[in-house]
Amino acid sequence: MLCYVVLLVSFLSVCESSEFCSVNPGEVNNDCLETSKITARPRFLFYDVNPPEGFNLRRDVYMRLAVMIRKLSEKADWHLVLPPWPKLYHWRSRVSQERLPWSLFFDLESLQAFAPVMDLQQYITEYGVSSIEQVYILQHFKDDWAAGRFEEKQSIGICNETPPYVLEEDGRFSGYFWGFKNLTASNMACLSFHGRAFQLAKFLSESQIRTVMVDHAEVVLHESYGDKEYWQARRSMRFSKKLVEKAVKFRQQVLNSSDEADKTVRPEDWRKEKGGRTALGGPYLCVHMRRRDFLWGRPKEVPSLPSVAQQLRYHLSKLQLNVVFIATDAPDKEFQEIQSALSDYTVVKYIASEDELLEIKDGGVAIVEQIICSHARFFIGTYESTFSFRIQEEREIMGFKPDTTFNSLCGDGSNGSCKQPSRWLAVF
Ligand SMILES: Nc1nc2c(ncn2[C@@H]2O[C@H](COP(=O)(O)OP(=O)(O)OP(=O)(O)O)[C@@H](O)[C@H]2O)c(=O)[nH]1
Ligand SMILES: *[C@@H]1O[C@H](CO)[C@@H](O)[C@H](O)[C@H]1NC(C)=O
Ligand SMILES: *[C@@H]1O[C@H](CO)[C@@H](O)[C@H](O)[C@H]1NC(C)=O
Ligand SMILES: *[C@@H]1O[C@H](CO)[C@@H](O)[C@H](O)[C@H]1NC(C)=O
């Protein structure tokens, strides 16, 4: 941007070429560095995810792109623009929740300590609303695994489905664009893609496009799942201070839980975390009891309420705990049913006041519950729920013993023993 304005046309060629100063690893090209310092133009990657996807899968897609933009930003001034949160399917309350910024849920400074990212609103404040130069709708190849093995490939071609972007009379494409009616795109293409994040990085850095949007970003695979960099990206996803404070207050007032006593004191800066297995957790058990669509989606794995109560009773007695915190999307009467089946224990959940709900929305309430669960002495999740997975990761980062973390409820037919979650241990 600056480059265009200040140096104008005569220097344009320099500007354009700066990003193509290719430097071999371990070799420093000073000319290149000088040029790019003067002329580097910021470049922006926007993205969106398949609309029905839930909050916690979207977090996973973010990580794939954060690792990628971090890589791209080593060579050029790339930024990832975070897609405002639309009203998700699971956000059922009536509060208005459209175009929510990431800063409501996450600590942007922590994210930025891993990779150059910004909220869309910040982008608009700094650069105005304009046309995004190119939209790529990612799509799967019809025969992704045709040869029976993984092969990275990509090609621009025919769209598998009718694109949700429409060519208007002014020659621009209109579309959803996170609910920003004033955003458009100049070009659109479907990109069949089968590969990991750095394959997309290479594709993007080889083009000269300055503002590009990748739709259906979930098609991109993790560059590397579960390695050190993956966990750095994951650790950088600290929740916003506001949400953490709400959880701190609830733990203190209702659960007699505090970081000192629970041995979960963490450095302010995630980069200073060292790993280890010394966390104890507060004197309560947490269960994430995923209901609603999981009841009919996974009938074999999701237990009936009497069975949940029975399983909790078993663990409480074994752990010698008297308090259960329940994180759940269940209607209140299902919570009460558990409460009365366990009337000899203290069974609690987090209830946001009207004002709090207006402030932090359904997404914030869900996160406060996740934080509370991640601090429990013992955690039991729901089979294959990404909501539960994110709690498990948080506990791994805080240094709980895996036995206290990788547990899930068992379906009714299983007589209390069933397949337990894979142990994805944190790497520091
Ligand atoms: N407050 C609260 N909300 C929950 C809870 N469990 C699920 N939800 C809501 O339902 C959504 C579930 O979607 P995901 O986060 O993607 O997790 P998932 O359990 O794998 O669900 P699917 O995406 O539908 O497979 C969450 O993001 C929440 O909005 C819970 O324990 N408490
Ligand atoms: C663009 O649209 C969004 C929502 O549709 C609105 O909040 C914003 O103020 C608009 N910006 C400009 C500069 O018109
Ligand atoms: C709260 O926890 C502390 C130990 O961390 C304990 O000494 C105290 O008795 C507990 N208070 C209640 C009310 O359970
Ligand atoms: C269920 O488990 C209990 C204890 O683990 C065992 O005694 C009982 O036989 C099991 N029942 C069935 C039907 O497998």
Short mmCIF file of C-alpha atoms and ligand atoms in Angstrom, two decimals:
data_model
loop_
_atom_site.label_atom_id
_atom_site.label_comp_id
_atom_site.label_asym_id
_atom_site.label_seq_id
_atom_site.Cartn_x
_atom_site.Cartn_y
_atom_site.Cartn_z
CA MET A 1 0.00 0.00 0.00
CA LEU A 2 2.62 2.49 1.19
CA CYS A 3 4.81 1.39 -1.64
CA TYR A 4 2.18 2.22 -4.22
CA VAL A 5 1.48 5.63 -2.77
CA VAL A 6 5.01 6.82 -2.13
CA LEU A 7 7.02 5.29 -4.89
CA LEU A 8 4.45 5.36 -7.64
CA VAL A 9 4.76 3.81 -11.01
CA SER A 10 8.48 3.99 -11.69
CA PHE A 11 9.28 1.86 -8.68
CA LEU A 12 6.42 -0.51 -9.11
CA SER A 13 8.59 -3.13 -10.70
CA VAL A 14 10.89 -3.07 -7.68
CA CYS A 15 7.94 -3.45 -5.40
CA GLU A 16 6.63 -6.38 -7.31
CA SER A 17 9.94 -8.11 -7.49
CA SER A 18 10.88 -7.74 -3.83
CA GLU A 19 8.93 -10.74 -2.72
CA PHE A 20 10.62 -12.88 -5.28
CA CYS A 21 14.08 -12.35 -3.88
CA SER A 22 14.48 -15.97 -3.11
CA VAL A 23 17.10 -16.65 -0.50
CA ASN A 24 18.32 -20.15 0.05
CA PRO A 25 18.13 -21.35 3.62
CA GLY A 26 21.15 -20.26 5.64
CA GLU A 27 22.17 -17.67 3.06
CA VAL A 28 21.54 -13.96 3.50
CA ASN A 29 21.03 -11.78 0.48
CA ASN A 30 21.51 -8.22 1.68
CA ASP A 31 20.23 -6.58 -1.48
CA CYS A 32 17.09 -8.50 -1.08
CA LEU A 33 16.68 -7.56 2.54
CA GLU A 34 17.24 -3.88 1.77
CA THR A 35 14.79 -3.90 -1.08
CA SER A 36 12.11 -5.65 0.83
CA LYS A 37 12.49 -3.32 3.79
CA ILE A 38 11.77 -0.33 1.61
CA THR A 39 9.20 -1.78 -0.66
CA ALA A 40 7.44 -4.62 1.12
CA ARG A 41 3.74 -4.20 0.62
CA PRO A 42 1.50 -5.79 3.17
CA ARG A 43 -0.48 -8.72 1.84
CA PHE A 44 -3.63 -10.05 3.41
CA LEU A 45 -5.20 -13.46 3.54
CA PHE A 46 -8.90 -13.56 4.38
CA TYR A 47 -10.70 -16.81 4.91
CA ASP A 48 -13.98 -18.48 5.72
CA VAL A 49 -15.12 -21.95 6.74
CA ASN A 50 -17.98 -24.22 5.65
CA PRO A 51 -21.02 -22.52 7.28
CA PRO A 52 -22.38 -25.48 9.35
CA GLU A 53 -19.05 -26.06 11.13
CA GLY A 54 -19.03 -25.46 14.88
CA PHE A 55 -16.88 -23.16 16.95
CA ASN A 56 -14.30 -25.69 17.98
CA LEU A 57 -13.61 -27.08 14.53
CA ARG A 58 -13.21 -23.51 13.32
CA ARG A 59 -10.51 -23.09 15.93
CA ASP A 60 -8.70 -26.03 14.38
CA VAL A 61 -8.93 -24.48 10.90
CA TYR A 62 -7.47 -21.29 12.35
CA MET A 63 -4.44 -23.23 13.56
CA ARG A 64 -3.74 -24.65 10.11
CA LEU A 65 -3.75 -21.14 8.64
CA ALA A 66 -1.85 -19.53 11.53
CA VAL A 67 1.02 -21.96 11.00
CA MET A 68 0.89 -21.14 7.30
CA ILE A 69 0.80 -17.35 7.65
CA ARG A 70 3.67 -17.53 10.11
CA LYS A 71 5.69 -19.32 7.47
CA LEU A 72 4.66 -16.85 4.74
CA SER A 73 5.49 -13.88 6.93
CA GLU A 74 9.13 -14.95 7.10
CA LYS A 75 9.55 -13.85 3.48
CA ALA A 76 6.93 -11.15 2.97
CA ASP A 77 4.62 -8.91 4.93
CA TRP A 78 1.66 -11.30 5.09
CA HIS A 79 -1.24 -10.95 7.53
CA LEU A 80 -4.13 -13.24 8.31
CA VAL A 81 -7.45 -11.45 8.64
CA LEU A 82 -9.67 -13.29 11.11
CA PRO A 83 -13.21 -13.98 9.92
CA PRO A 84 -15.85 -12.42 12.18
CA TRP A 85 -17.96 -15.11 13.86
CA PRO A 86 -21.39 -15.54 12.31
CA LYS A 87 -24.32 -16.70 14.41
CA LEU A 88 -23.46 -20.39 14.65
CA TYR A 89 -26.02 -23.16 14.61
CA HIS A 90 -25.40 -24.02 18.28
CA TRP A 91 -25.75 -20.47 19.56
CA ARG A 92 -29.36 -20.73 20.54
CA SER A 93 -30.05 -17.74 22.77
CA ARG A 94 -31.82 -14.68 21.42
CA VAL A 95 -29.03 -12.19 21.96
CA SER A 96 -27.72 -10.59 18.83
CA GLN A 97 -24.56 -12.40 17.78
CA GLU A 98 -23.51 -11.50 14.28
CA ARG A 99 -20.03 -10.49 13.13
CA LEU A 100 -18.38 -11.08 16.48
CA PRO A 101 -14.68 -10.25 16.57
CA TRP A 102 -12.09 -12.77 17.68
CA SER A 103 -11.03 -10.38 20.43
CA LEU A 104 -14.28 -11.18 22.25
CA PHE A 105 -13.15 -14.78 22.68
CA PHE A 106 -9.36 -14.76 22.36
CA ASP A 107 -6.46 -12.65 23.52
CA LEU A 108 -5.27 -11.13 20.26
CA GLU A 109 -1.86 -10.23 21.64
CA SER A 110 -1.26 -13.87 22.43
CA LEU A 111 -2.34 -14.91 18.95
CA GLN A 112 -0.07 -12.24 17.48
CA ALA A 113 2.88 -13.55 19.43
CA PHE A 114 2.60 -16.61 17.21
CA ALA A 115 1.63 -15.15 13.84
CA PRO A 116 0.57 -11.83 12.26
CA VAL A 117 -3.22 -11.86 12.57
CA MET A 118 -5.84 -9.16 12.94
CA ASP A 119 -9.58 -8.85 13.28
CA LEU A 120 -11.44 -7.85 10.10
CA GLN A 121 -12.70 -4.74 11.85
CA GLN A 122 -9.12 -3.62 12.43
CA TYR A 123 -8.30 -4.24 8.78
CA ILE A 124 -11.27 -2.11 7.73
CA THR A 125 -10.32 0.66 10.14
CA GLU A 126 -6.79 0.75 8.76
CA TYR A 127 -7.36 0.07 5.09
CA GLY A 128 -11.03 0.84 4.46
CA VAL A 129 -13.56 -1.40 2.77
CA SER A 130 -12.48 -2.39 -0.67
CA SER A 131 -12.68 -5.15 -3.13
CA ILE A 132 -10.76 -8.28 -2.29
CA GLU A 133 -8.70 -9.02 -5.38
CA GLN A 134 -9.23 -12.75 -5.56
CA VAL A 135 -11.47 -15.32 -3.94
CA TYR A 136 -10.51 -18.97 -4.17
CA ILE A 137 -13.21 -21.40 -3.22
CA LEU A 138 -11.38 -24.49 -2.11
CA GLN A 139 -12.95 -27.82 -2.97
CA HIS A 140 -12.00 -31.45 -2.76
CA PHE A 141 -10.92 -33.36 -5.83
CA LYS A 142 -13.59 -35.83 -6.73
CA ASP A 143 -10.99 -38.60 -6.36
CA ASP A 144 -8.84 -37.36 -3.47
CA TRP A 145 -7.50 -40.78 -2.56
CA ALA A 146 -7.98 -42.40 -5.94
CA ALA A 147 -4.57 -44.04 -5.99
CA GLY A 148 -5.14 -45.22 -2.43
CA ARG A 149 -2.38 -42.95 -1.17
CA PHE A 150 -1.97 -39.32 -0.24
CA GLU A 151 -0.79 -37.20 -3.10
CA GLU A 152 -0.55 -33.42 -2.90
CA LYS A 153 -2.17 -31.71 -5.83
CA GLN A 154 -4.15 -28.63 -6.77
CA SER A 155 -5.76 -27.12 -9.85
CA ILE A 156 -8.05 -24.28 -10.76
CA GLY A 157 -11.08 -25.52 -12.62
CA ILE A 158 -14.76 -26.17 -12.73
CA CYS A 159 -16.67 -25.50 -9.51
CA ASN A 160 -18.16 -28.63 -7.96
CA GLU A 161 -21.09 -26.60 -6.69
CA THR A 162 -22.70 -23.34 -7.71
CA PRO A 163 -20.53 -20.69 -6.04
CA PRO A 164 -22.19 -18.41 -3.47
CA TYR A 165 -20.63 -15.39 -5.19
CA VAL A 166 -22.54 -13.52 -7.88
CA LEU A 167 -21.10 -11.36 -10.65
CA GLU A 168 -22.78 -7.96 -10.44
CA GLU A 169 -23.20 -5.31 -13.14
CA ASP A 170 -20.19 -3.38 -11.93
CA GLY A 171 -18.03 -6.40 -12.72
CA ARG A 172 -17.52 -7.37 -9.10
CA PHE A 173 -18.60 -10.38 -7.15
CA SER A 174 -20.96 -9.96 -4.26
CA GLY A 175 -21.25 -12.65 -1.63
CA TYR A 176 -21.68 -13.31 2.05
CA PHE A 177 -18.30 -11.90 3.21
CA TRP A 178 -19.02 -12.46 6.91
CA GLY A 179 -22.13 -10.28 6.66
CA PHE A 180 -20.24 -7.20 5.47
CA LYS A 181 -22.47 -5.99 2.66
CA ASN A 182 -19.92 -3.47 1.48
CA LEU A 183 -17.21 -6.04 0.71
CA THR A 184 -16.86 -7.48 -2.77
CA ALA A 185 -14.34 -9.44 -4.78
CA SER A 186 -12.78 -8.64 -8.14
CA ASN A 187 -12.17 -12.23 -9.20
CA MET A 188 -13.33 -15.64 -8.17
CA ALA A 189 -12.18 -19.13 -8.98
CA CYS A 190 -12.62 -22.65 -7.69
CA LEU A 191 -9.42 -24.32 -6.59
CA SER A 192 -9.45 -28.07 -6.20
CA PHE A 193 -7.00 -28.71 -3.44
CA HIS A 194 -5.55 -31.77 -1.80
CA GLY A 195 -2.73 -30.99 0.52
CA ARG A 196 -1.31 -29.39 3.58
CA ALA A 197 -0.96 -25.77 4.59
CA PHE A 198 2.49 -25.10 3.10
CA GLN A 199 1.28 -26.24 -0.31
CA LEU A 200 -1.27 -23.42 -0.19
CA ALA A 201 1.43 -21.06 1.13
CA LYS A 202 3.57 -21.78 -1.91
CA PHE A 203 0.63 -21.22 -4.24
CA LEU A 204 -0.15 -17.87 -2.60
CA SER A 205 3.41 -16.60 -2.49
CA GLU A 206 3.93 -17.40 -6.15
CA SER A 207 1.10 -15.07 -7.13
CA GLN A 208 1.31 -11.29 -6.81
CA ILE A 209 -2.15 -10.88 -5.39
CA ARG A 210 -2.18 -8.58 -2.41
CA THR A 211 -5.61 -9.35 -0.98
CA VAL A 212 -6.83 -12.90 -1.32
CA MET A 213 -9.62 -14.82 0.32
CA VAL A 214 -9.74 -18.56 0.74
CA ASP A 215 -13.25 -19.90 1.22
CA HIS A 216 -13.79 -23.40 2.62
CA ALA A 217 -10.42 -23.16 4.29
CA GLU A 218 -11.21 -26.40 6.15
CA VAL A 219 -10.12 -28.23 2.99
CA VAL A 220 -6.49 -27.36 3.85
CA LEU A 221 -4.84 -29.96 6.06
CA HIS A 222 -2.54 -29.35 9.00
CA GLU A 223 1.06 -28.89 7.92
CA SER A 224 2.01 -31.13 10.77
CA TYR A 225 -0.36 -32.48 13.39
CA GLY A 226 0.83 -32.60 16.97
CA ASP A 227 4.40 -31.37 16.57
CA LYS A 228 6.03 -28.53 18.48
CA GLU A 229 4.82 -25.80 16.17
CA TYR A 230 1.27 -27.15 16.23
CA TRP A 231 1.31 -26.88 20.00
CA GLN A 232 2.80 -23.40 19.89
CA ALA A 233 -0.09 -22.31 17.70
CA ARG A 234 -2.45 -24.03 20.11
CA ARG A 235 -0.87 -22.45 23.16
CA SER A 236 -1.10 -19.00 21.60
CA MET A 237 -4.89 -19.37 21.62
CA ARG A 238 -5.28 -17.92 25.08
CA PHE A 239 -8.81 -16.87 25.87
CA SER A 240 -9.69 -13.21 26.28
CA LYS A 241 -8.96 -11.79 29.70
CA LYS A 242 -12.62 -11.01 30.26
CA LEU A 243 -13.61 -14.68 29.89
CA VAL A 244 -10.72 -15.93 31.98
CA GLU A 245 -11.73 -13.55 34.76
CA LYS A 246 -15.29 -14.85 34.77
CA ALA A 247 -14.01 -18.39 35.12
CA VAL A 248 -11.60 -17.36 37.88
CA LYS A 249 -14.46 -15.81 39.82
CA PHE A 250 -16.72 -18.83 39.46
CA ARG A 251 -13.97 -21.26 40.43
CA GLN A 252 -13.17 -19.19 43.48
CA GLN A 253 -16.71 -18.54 44.66
CA VAL A 254 -18.44 -21.80 43.80
CA LEU A 255 -15.73 -24.43 43.53
CA ASN A 256 -13.09 -23.31 46.03
CA SER A 257 -10.55 -23.49 43.24
CA SER A 258 -7.60 -21.16 42.69
CA ASP A 259 -4.45 -21.45 40.62
CA GLU A 260 -2.07 -21.50 43.59
CA ALA A 261 -3.91 -24.27 45.41
CA ASP A 262 -4.62 -26.16 42.17
CA LYS A 263 -1.01 -25.85 40.92
CA THR A 264 -2.11 -24.33 37.65
CA VAL A 265 -0.25 -21.02 37.78
CA ARG A 266 0.86 -20.14 34.26
CA PRO A 267 3.20 -17.47 32.88
CA GLU A 268 1.39 -14.45 31.38
CA ASP A 269 3.20 -15.10 28.11
CA TRP A 270 2.52 -18.53 26.60
CA ARG A 271 6.01 -18.52 25.09
CA LYS A 272 7.42 -18.91 28.60
CA GLU A 273 5.47 -22.09 29.34
CA LYS A 274 7.74 -25.05 29.86
CA GLY A 275 5.50 -28.07 30.14
CA GLY A 276 5.58 -30.60 32.95
CA ARG A 277 3.02 -32.72 34.79
CA THR A 278 2.45 -31.04 38.13
CA ALA A 279 -1.09 -29.64 37.80
CA LEU A 280 -3.50 -30.85 40.48
CA GLY A 281 -6.73 -29.06 39.59
CA GLY A 282 -9.58 -27.81 41.76
CA PRO A 283 -11.52 -30.08 44.11
CA TYR A 284 -14.23 -30.98 41.61
CA LEU A 285 -14.90 -33.31 38.74
CA CYS A 286 -15.99 -31.83 35.43
CA VAL A 287 -18.07 -33.63 32.87
CA HIS A 288 -18.74 -32.29 29.41
CA MET A 289 -22.14 -33.74 28.68
CA ARG A 290 -22.84 -33.09 25.01
CA ARG A 291 -26.53 -33.65 24.22
CA ARG A 292 -29.01 -32.33 21.64
CA ASP A 293 -27.87 -33.28 18.12
CA PHE A 294 -25.35 -35.79 19.53
CA LEU A 295 -28.27 -37.83 20.92
CA TRP A 296 -29.47 -38.78 17.49
CA GLY A 297 -26.10 -38.35 15.75
CA ARG A 298 -24.28 -40.84 18.00
CA PRO A 299 -26.90 -42.86 19.86
CA LYS A 300 -24.50 -45.67 20.76
CA GLU A 301 -21.90 -43.40 22.35
CA VAL A 302 -24.11 -40.89 24.13
CA PRO A 303 -25.48 -42.34 27.38
CA SER A 304 -28.91 -41.85 28.90
CA LEU A 305 -29.10 -39.50 31.89
CA PRO A 306 -29.41 -42.28 34.52
CA SER A 307 -26.29 -43.85 33.05
CA VAL A 308 -24.43 -40.51 33.17
CA ALA A 309 -25.35 -40.19 36.84
CA GLN A 310 -24.15 -43.73 37.50
CA GLN A 311 -20.82 -43.14 35.76
CA LEU A 312 -20.29 -39.88 37.66
CA ARG A 313 -21.09 -41.59 40.95
CA TYR A 314 -18.47 -44.23 40.22
CA HIS A 315 -15.73 -41.65 39.54
CA LEU A 316 -16.68 -39.31 42.40
CA SER A 317 -16.44 -42.08 44.90
CA LYS A 318 -13.14 -43.32 43.48
CA LEU A 319 -11.68 -39.79 43.50
CA GLN A 320 -13.23 -38.93 46.87
CA LEU A 321 -14.75 -35.75 45.48
CA ASN A 322 -18.12 -34.23 46.39
CA VAL A 323 -18.55 -31.64 43.68
CA VAL A 324 -19.39 -32.01 39.97
CA PHE A 325 -19.30 -29.19 37.47
CA ILE A 326 -21.41 -29.91 34.41
CA ALA A 327 -20.67 -28.25 31.09
CA THR A 328 -23.53 -28.99 28.80
CA ASP A 329 -25.70 -27.85 25.93
CA ALA A 330 -28.61 -29.79 27.46
CA PRO A 331 -31.91 -28.13 28.35
CA ASP A 332 -32.22 -27.21 32.01
CA LYS A 333 -34.55 -30.09 32.86
CA GLU A 334 -31.88 -32.61 31.84
CA PHE A 335 -29.40 -30.87 34.12
CA GLN A 336 -31.93 -31.05 36.94
CA GLU A 337 -32.42 -34.74 36.32
CA ILE A 338 -28.70 -35.34 36.89
CA GLN A 339 -28.81 -33.08 39.91
CA SER A 340 -31.59 -35.07 41.55
CA ALA A 341 -30.03 -38.42 40.66
CA LEU A 342 -26.91 -37.19 42.49
CA SER A 343 -28.66 -35.39 45.32
CA ASP A 344 -26.03 -36.54 47.81
CA TYR A 345 -23.42 -34.56 45.83
CA THR A 346 -23.09 -30.91 44.88
CA VAL A 347 -23.89 -30.60 41.18
CA VAL A 348 -23.38 -27.18 39.61
CA LYS A 349 -23.26 -25.45 36.26
CA TYR A 350 -22.36 -21.98 35.06
CA ILE A 351 -25.36 -19.71 34.55
CA ALA A 352 -24.75 -16.38 32.88
CA SER A 353 -26.95 -13.44 33.88
CA GLU A 354 -28.83 -11.55 31.16
CA ASP A 355 -26.21 -8.83 31.23
CA GLU A 356 -23.37 -11.29 31.01
CA LEU A 357 -24.98 -13.03 28.08
CA LEU A 358 -25.31 -9.71 26.27
CA GLU A 359 -21.66 -9.08 26.98
CA ILE A 360 -20.02 -12.41 26.14
CA LYS A 361 -22.74 -14.16 24.08
CA ASP A 362 -23.33 -17.92 23.83
CA GLY A 363 -19.80 -18.41 22.53
CA GLY A 364 -18.32 -16.73 25.59
CA VAL A 365 -20.45 -18.76 27.99
CA ALA A 366 -19.28 -21.97 26.31
CA ILE A 367 -15.66 -20.87 26.72
CA VAL A 368 -16.10 -20.01 30.40
CA GLU A 369 -17.42 -23.56 30.87
CA GLN A 370 -14.43 -24.95 28.96
CA ILE A 371 -12.02 -23.01 31.16
CA ILE A 372 -13.71 -24.26 34.32
CA CYS A 373 -13.52 -27.86 33.06
CA SER A 374 -9.90 -27.49 32.11
CA HIS A 375 -9.11 -26.64 35.75
CA ALA A 376 -10.93 -29.62 37.27
CA ARG A 377 -9.13 -32.38 39.14
CA PHE A 378 -10.67 -34.90 36.77
CA PHE A 379 -12.32 -34.45 33.40
CA ILE A 380 -14.77 -36.66 31.53
CA GLY A 381 -15.75 -35.65 28.02
CA THR A 382 -18.16 -36.80 25.35
CA TYR A 383 -17.01 -39.21 22.66
CA GLU A 384 -15.71 -37.37 19.58
CA SER A 385 -16.84 -33.90 20.60
CA THR A 386 -14.44 -31.19 19.48
CA PHE A 387 -15.68 -29.17 22.46
CA SER A 388 -14.23 -31.91 24.68
CA PHE A 389 -11.04 -32.14 22.60
CA ARG A 390 -10.27 -28.47 23.19
CA ILE A 391 -10.62 -28.99 26.96
CA GLN A 392 -8.26 -31.95 26.78
CA GLU A 393 -5.68 -29.81 24.96
CA GLU A 394 -5.99 -27.05 27.51
CA ARG A 395 -5.32 -29.55 30.29
CA GLU A 396 -2.33 -30.92 28.40
CA ILE A 397 -0.90 -27.40 28.18
CA MET A 398 -1.45 -26.84 31.90
CA GLY A 399 0.31 -30.09 32.74
CA PHE A 400 -2.32 -32.48 34.07
CA LYS A 401 -1.62 -36.19 34.22
CA PRO A 402 -3.15 -37.83 31.13
CA ASP A 403 -5.25 -40.21 33.25
CA THR A 404 -7.19 -37.24 34.60
CA THR A 405 -7.86 -35.84 31.13
CA PHE A 406 -8.48 -38.45 28.46
CA ASN A 407 -11.77 -39.90 29.67
CA SER A 408 -15.16 -40.00 28.06
CA LEU A 409 -18.62 -41.08 29.01
CA CYS A 410 -19.66 -44.50 27.78
CA GLY A 411 -22.83 -45.34 25.90
CA ASP A 412 -25.55 -47.33 27.61
CA GLY A 413 -24.81 -50.68 26.03
CA SER A 414 -21.16 -50.66 27.07
CA ASN A 415 -21.46 -51.49 30.77
CA GLY A 416 -19.13 -48.70 31.81
CA SER A 417 -16.17 -49.66 29.69
CA CYS A 418 -15.75 -48.25 26.20
CA LYS A 419 -13.15 -46.84 23.87
CA GLN A 420 -11.43 -43.92 25.54
CA PRO A 421 -10.09 -40.86 23.66
CA SER A 422 -6.69 -40.92 21.93
CA ARG A 423 -4.03 -39.34 24.06
CA TRP A 424 -2.70 -36.38 22.09
CA LEU A 425 0.06 -35.32 24.43
CA ALA A 426 1.43 -31.78 24.30
CA VAL A 427 4.92 -31.25 22.91
CA PHE A 428 6.92 -28.30 24.21
N1 LIG B 1 -22.40 -23.60 26.88
C1 LIG B 1 -22.13 -24.78 26.33
N2 LIG B 1 -22.26 -24.92 25.01
C2 LIG B 1 -21.97 -26.12 24.48
C3 LIG B 1 -21.55 -27.22 25.26
N3 LIG B 1 -21.35 -28.27 24.44
C4 LIG B 1 -21.62 -27.84 23.20
N4 LIG B 1 -22.00 -26.53 23.21
C5 LIG B 1 -22.35 -25.68 22.07
O1 LIG B 1 -22.43 -26.48 20.94
C6 LIG B 1 -21.29 -26.26 20.10
C7 LIG B 1 -20.76 -27.62 19.71
O2 LIG B 1 -20.07 -27.55 18.54
P1 LIG B 1 -18.48 -27.77 18.51
O3 LIG B 1 -17.85 -26.76 19.38
O4 LIG B 1 -18.05 -27.79 17.12
O5 LIG B 1 -18.25 -29.18 19.16
P2 LIG B 1 -18.84 -30.62 18.85
O6 LIG B 1 -19.33 -31.08 20.19
O7 LIG B 1 -17.84 -31.46 18.18
O8 LIG B 1 -20.09 -30.46 17.92
P3 LIG B 1 -20.26 -30.61 16.32
O9 LIG B 1 -19.43 -29.53 15.69
O10 LIG B 1 -21.73 -30.40 16.13
O11 LIG B 1 -19.79 -31.99 15.95
C8 LIG B 1 -20.30 -25.46 20.93
O12 LIG B 1 -19.47 -24.64 20.17
C9 LIG B 1 -21.24 -24.68 21.84
O13 LIG B 1 -21.76 -23.55 21.19
C10 LIG B 1 -21.42 -27.02 26.65
O14 LIG B 1 -21.04 -27.91 27.40
N5 LIG B 1 -21.73 -25.81 27.14
C1 LIG B 2 -19.63 -2.09 6.10
O1 LIG B 2 -20.70 -2.95 6.48
C2 LIG B 2 -20.73 -3.30 7.83
C3 LIG B 2 -21.84 -4.31 8.07
O2 LIG B 2 -22.58 -4.60 6.96
C4 LIG B 2 -20.90 -2.04 8.67
O3 LIG B 2 -20.89 -2.39 10.03
C5 LIG B 2 -19.77 -1.09 8.37
O4 LIG B 2 -19.96 0.13 9.07
C6 LIG B 2 -19.68 -0.79 6.90
N1 LIG B 2 -18.50 0.01 6.66
C7 LIG B 2 -18.49 1.02 5.82
C8 LIG B 2 -17.20 1.79 5.74
O5 LIG B 2 -19.45 1.33 5.16
C1 LIG B 3 -10.95 -24.66 50.19
O1 LIG B 3 -9.72 -25.22 49.83
C2 LIG B 3 -8.70 -25.12 50.80
C3 LIG B 3 -7.45 -25.78 50.25
O2 LIG B 3 -7.11 -25.26 49.04
C4 LIG B 3 -9.13 -25.79 52.09
O3 LIG B 3 -8.14 -25.61 53.07
C5 LIG B 3 -10.45 -25.20 52.55
O4 LIG B 3 -10.91 -25.88 53.66
C6 LIG B 3 -11.49 -25.27 51.43
N1 LIG B 3 -12.71 -24.58 51.84
C7 LIG B 3 -13.91 -25.13 51.74
C8 LIG B 3 -15.05 -24.29 52.16
O5 LIG B 3 -14.07 -26.26 51.27
C1 LIG B 4 -20.82 -55.31 33.71
O1 LIG B 4 -19.68 -55.00 34.46
C2 LIG B 4 -19.66 -55.55 35.76
C3 LIG B 4 -18.46 -55.02 36.53
O2 LIG B 4 -17.47 -54.57 35.67
C4 LIG B 4 -19.67 -57.10 35.68
O3 LIG B 4 -19.69 -57.65 36.97
C5 LIG B 4 -20.90 -57.53 34.89
O4 LIG B 4 -20.88 -58.92 34.68
C6 LIG B 4 -20.96 -56.82 33.52
N1 LIG B 4 -22.23 -57.12 32.85
C7 LIG B 4 -22.30 -57.48 31.57
C8 LIG B 4 -23.67 -57.74 31.02
O5 LIG B 4 -21.32 -57.57 30.85
#
